[in-house]
Short mmCIF file of C-alpha atoms in Angstrom, two decimals:
data_model
loop_
_atom_site.label_atom_id
_atom_site.label_comp_id
_atom_site.label_asym_id
_atom_site.label_seq_id
_atom_site.Cartn_x
_atom_site.Cartn_y
_atom_site.Cartn_z
CA MET A 1 109.06 101.07 59.80
CA SER A 2 111.83 100.70 62.25
CA SER A 3 111.08 104.00 64.11
CA GLU A 4 111.98 104.45 67.64
CA ASN A 5 109.12 104.67 70.29
CA SER A 6 109.87 106.46 73.55
CA PHE A 7 108.46 107.77 76.89
CA ASP A 8 109.75 109.98 79.65
CA VAL A 9 109.85 109.00 83.30
CA VAL A 10 109.36 111.93 85.57
CA SER A 11 108.65 112.64 89.25
CA ALA A 12 106.51 115.76 89.92
CA ILE A 13 103.89 116.95 92.28
CA ASP A 14 100.83 118.77 90.93
CA MET A 15 101.17 122.06 92.80
CA GLN A 16 97.57 123.12 92.17
CA GLU A 17 96.23 119.87 93.70
CA LEU A 18 98.63 120.25 96.67
CA ASN A 19 97.30 123.80 97.15
CA ASN A 20 93.72 122.36 97.13
CA ALA A 21 94.66 119.62 99.60
CA ILE A 22 96.19 122.17 101.91
CA GLN A 23 93.10 124.35 101.86
CA GLN A 24 90.80 121.42 102.44
CA ALA A 25 92.93 120.26 105.33
CA GLU A 26 92.94 123.86 106.88
CA LYS A 27 89.20 123.98 106.60
CA GLU A 28 88.92 120.65 108.35
CA ILE A 29 91.31 121.68 111.13
CA ASP A 30 89.39 124.93 111.56
CA ASN A 31 86.02 123.04 111.99
CA ARG A 32 87.21 120.12 114.19
CA PHE A 33 86.51 120.19 117.85
CA ASP A 34 89.84 118.75 118.92
CA PHE A 35 91.69 121.69 117.29
CA LYS A 36 89.55 124.49 118.88
CA GLY A 37 91.87 127.12 120.27
CA SER A 38 95.09 125.49 118.94
CA LYS A 39 97.76 127.26 116.86
CA SER A 40 97.75 124.72 113.98
CA SER A 41 98.60 125.79 110.49
CA ILE A 42 99.96 124.47 107.18
CA GLN A 43 101.93 126.75 104.84
CA LEU A 44 103.52 126.15 101.41
CA ASP A 45 106.92 127.82 100.96
CA LYS A 46 108.30 127.22 97.46
CA ASN A 47 109.43 123.60 97.64
CA GLU A 48 108.58 122.71 101.24
CA LEU A 49 105.52 122.56 103.52
CA VAL A 50 105.78 124.18 107.07
CA VAL A 51 103.36 122.43 109.56
CA ILE A 52 102.95 124.24 112.90
CA SER A 53 100.95 123.05 115.93
CA ASP A 54 100.78 123.26 119.78
CA ASP A 55 102.55 119.99 120.49
CA GLU A 56 103.90 116.76 118.82
CA TYR A 57 100.51 115.00 119.25
CA LYS A 58 98.51 117.72 117.57
CA LEU A 59 101.18 118.06 114.84
CA ASN A 60 100.78 114.32 113.95
CA SER A 61 96.92 114.83 113.88
CA VAL A 62 97.46 117.80 111.42
CA LEU A 63 99.74 115.59 109.31
CA ASP A 64 97.14 112.79 109.31
CA VAL A 65 94.53 115.27 108.07
CA LEU A 66 96.86 116.55 105.35
CA HIS A 67 97.90 113.13 104.34
CA SER A 68 94.25 112.03 103.89
CA LYS A 69 93.43 115.15 101.80
CA MET A 70 96.56 114.54 99.61
CA VAL A 71 95.79 110.93 98.92
CA LYS A 72 92.16 111.86 98.10
CA ARG A 73 93.49 114.37 95.51
CA GLY A 74 95.84 111.80 93.99
CA ILE A 75 99.10 113.17 95.43
CA SER A 76 101.62 110.47 96.37
CA LEU A 77 103.08 110.66 99.84
CA LYS A 78 106.40 109.17 98.47
CA ASN A 79 107.55 112.71 97.37
CA LEU A 80 107.54 114.07 100.86
CA GLN A 81 110.72 114.35 102.82
CA TYR A 82 110.20 114.92 106.50
CA GLY A 83 112.48 117.17 108.47
CA LYS A 84 112.93 116.90 112.26
CA LEU A 85 110.66 118.46 114.81
CA GLU A 86 111.83 121.81 116.07
CA PRO A 87 110.52 124.24 118.67
CA ALA A 88 108.94 127.37 117.24
CA ALA A 89 107.62 130.66 118.73
CA SER A 90 105.14 130.85 121.61
CA SER A 91 105.55 127.23 122.80
CA THR A 92 104.63 125.61 119.44
CA VAL A 93 106.38 122.94 117.35
CA ARG A 94 107.27 123.16 113.68
CA GLN A 95 108.11 120.51 111.10
CA ARG A 96 109.33 121.24 107.57
CA ILE A 97 108.39 118.74 104.90
CA GLY A 98 110.49 119.01 101.73
CA LEU A 99 108.77 118.25 98.31
CA LYS A 100 110.82 116.09 96.03
CA GLN A 101 110.56 117.38 92.38
CA GLY A 102 112.37 115.64 89.59
CA ILE A 103 114.50 112.49 89.63
CA GLY A 104 117.83 112.97 91.44
CA GLN A 105 121.07 111.52 90.07
CA GLU A 106 121.16 108.49 92.47
CA HIS A 107 117.67 107.52 91.58
CA ALA A 108 118.31 108.06 87.84
CA LYS A 109 121.35 105.75 87.93
CA LYS A 110 119.26 103.17 89.91
CA ILE A 111 116.54 103.36 87.19
CA ASN A 112 119.07 102.99 84.41
CA VAL A 113 120.71 99.96 86.11
CA LEU A 114 117.26 98.40 86.61
CA LEU A 115 116.29 98.79 82.97
CA ARG A 116 119.74 97.55 81.77
CA ASP A 117 119.61 94.51 83.97
CA SER A 118 116.02 93.60 82.90
CA LYS A 119 117.35 92.27 79.47
CA LEU A 120 114.52 94.25 77.80
CA LYS A 121 115.50 95.80 74.42
CA VAL A 122 115.19 99.39 75.65
CA LYS A 123 117.62 102.20 76.07
CA SER A 124 117.45 104.88 78.82
CA GLN A 125 119.24 108.11 79.09
CA ILE A 126 119.17 110.85 81.80
CA GLN A 127 117.94 114.23 80.60
CA GLY A 128 118.14 116.72 83.40
CA ASP A 129 115.60 115.67 86.02
CA GLN A 130 113.86 113.13 83.86
CA ILE A 131 114.67 109.92 81.97
CA ARG A 132 113.94 109.13 78.36
CA VAL A 133 113.34 105.38 77.61
CA THR A 134 113.48 104.32 73.87
CA GLY A 135 112.83 101.16 72.12
CA LYS A 136 111.75 99.74 68.80
CA ASN A 137 108.98 97.61 70.29
CA LYS A 138 105.99 99.27 72.19
CA ASP A 139 105.48 95.95 74.12
CA ASP A 140 109.06 96.32 75.51
CA LEU A 141 108.26 99.81 76.58
CA GLN A 142 105.04 98.66 78.30
CA LYS A 143 107.11 95.99 80.14
CA ALA A 144 109.58 98.66 81.08
CA ILE A 145 106.85 100.72 82.73
CA GLN A 146 105.46 97.77 84.43
CA LEU A 147 109.06 96.92 85.76
CA LEU A 148 109.46 100.49 87.04
CA ARG A 149 106.05 100.49 88.71
CA GLN A 150 106.92 97.25 90.65
CA SER A 151 110.44 98.52 91.60
CA ASP A 152 111.30 99.67 95.07
CA ILE A 153 112.23 103.25 94.17
CA ASP A 154 110.99 105.60 96.84
CA LEU A 155 109.75 108.18 94.29
CA ASP A 156 106.34 108.53 92.71
CA LEU A 157 107.00 107.98 89.04
CA GLN A 158 104.85 109.26 86.16
CA PHE A 159 105.27 108.13 82.57
CA VAL A 160 104.60 110.81 80.04
CA ASN A 161 105.12 111.51 76.24
CA PHE A 162 104.50 107.93 75.14
CA ARG A 163 105.15 108.08 71.41
#
């Protein structure tokens, strides 16, 4: 009974939940008094959000509304990568926010080193944009999950396929 147990470490955003959060934020912006007559909007383009508003102050308010809706729907803000503020058409400002999907090479290497240095009896290997962690003892795998949750990696990690 020396079978290997494993789980996968992934980093992904639930796009349906993100869509719902954007729709809720736009509804609130349409109904709020301080946004009456403003040109504020949130759009989702493939792997980035585009937030447009009248000025920097209102753009920050739109982002606050969006962040609160995302947190309520269980979407981590760690997977957002903010671009710089840029002027847009008809005296508005725009900010592009990239969505981090998957675990990049530098984060994957950092996770591998973290698991290797922990002295747990687990092995990890990079498989595309996810990491497979294997070990004989389920308790070691649970400790590895705890270790990764407490680490300072700036990605929202999910643990799937625990077998």
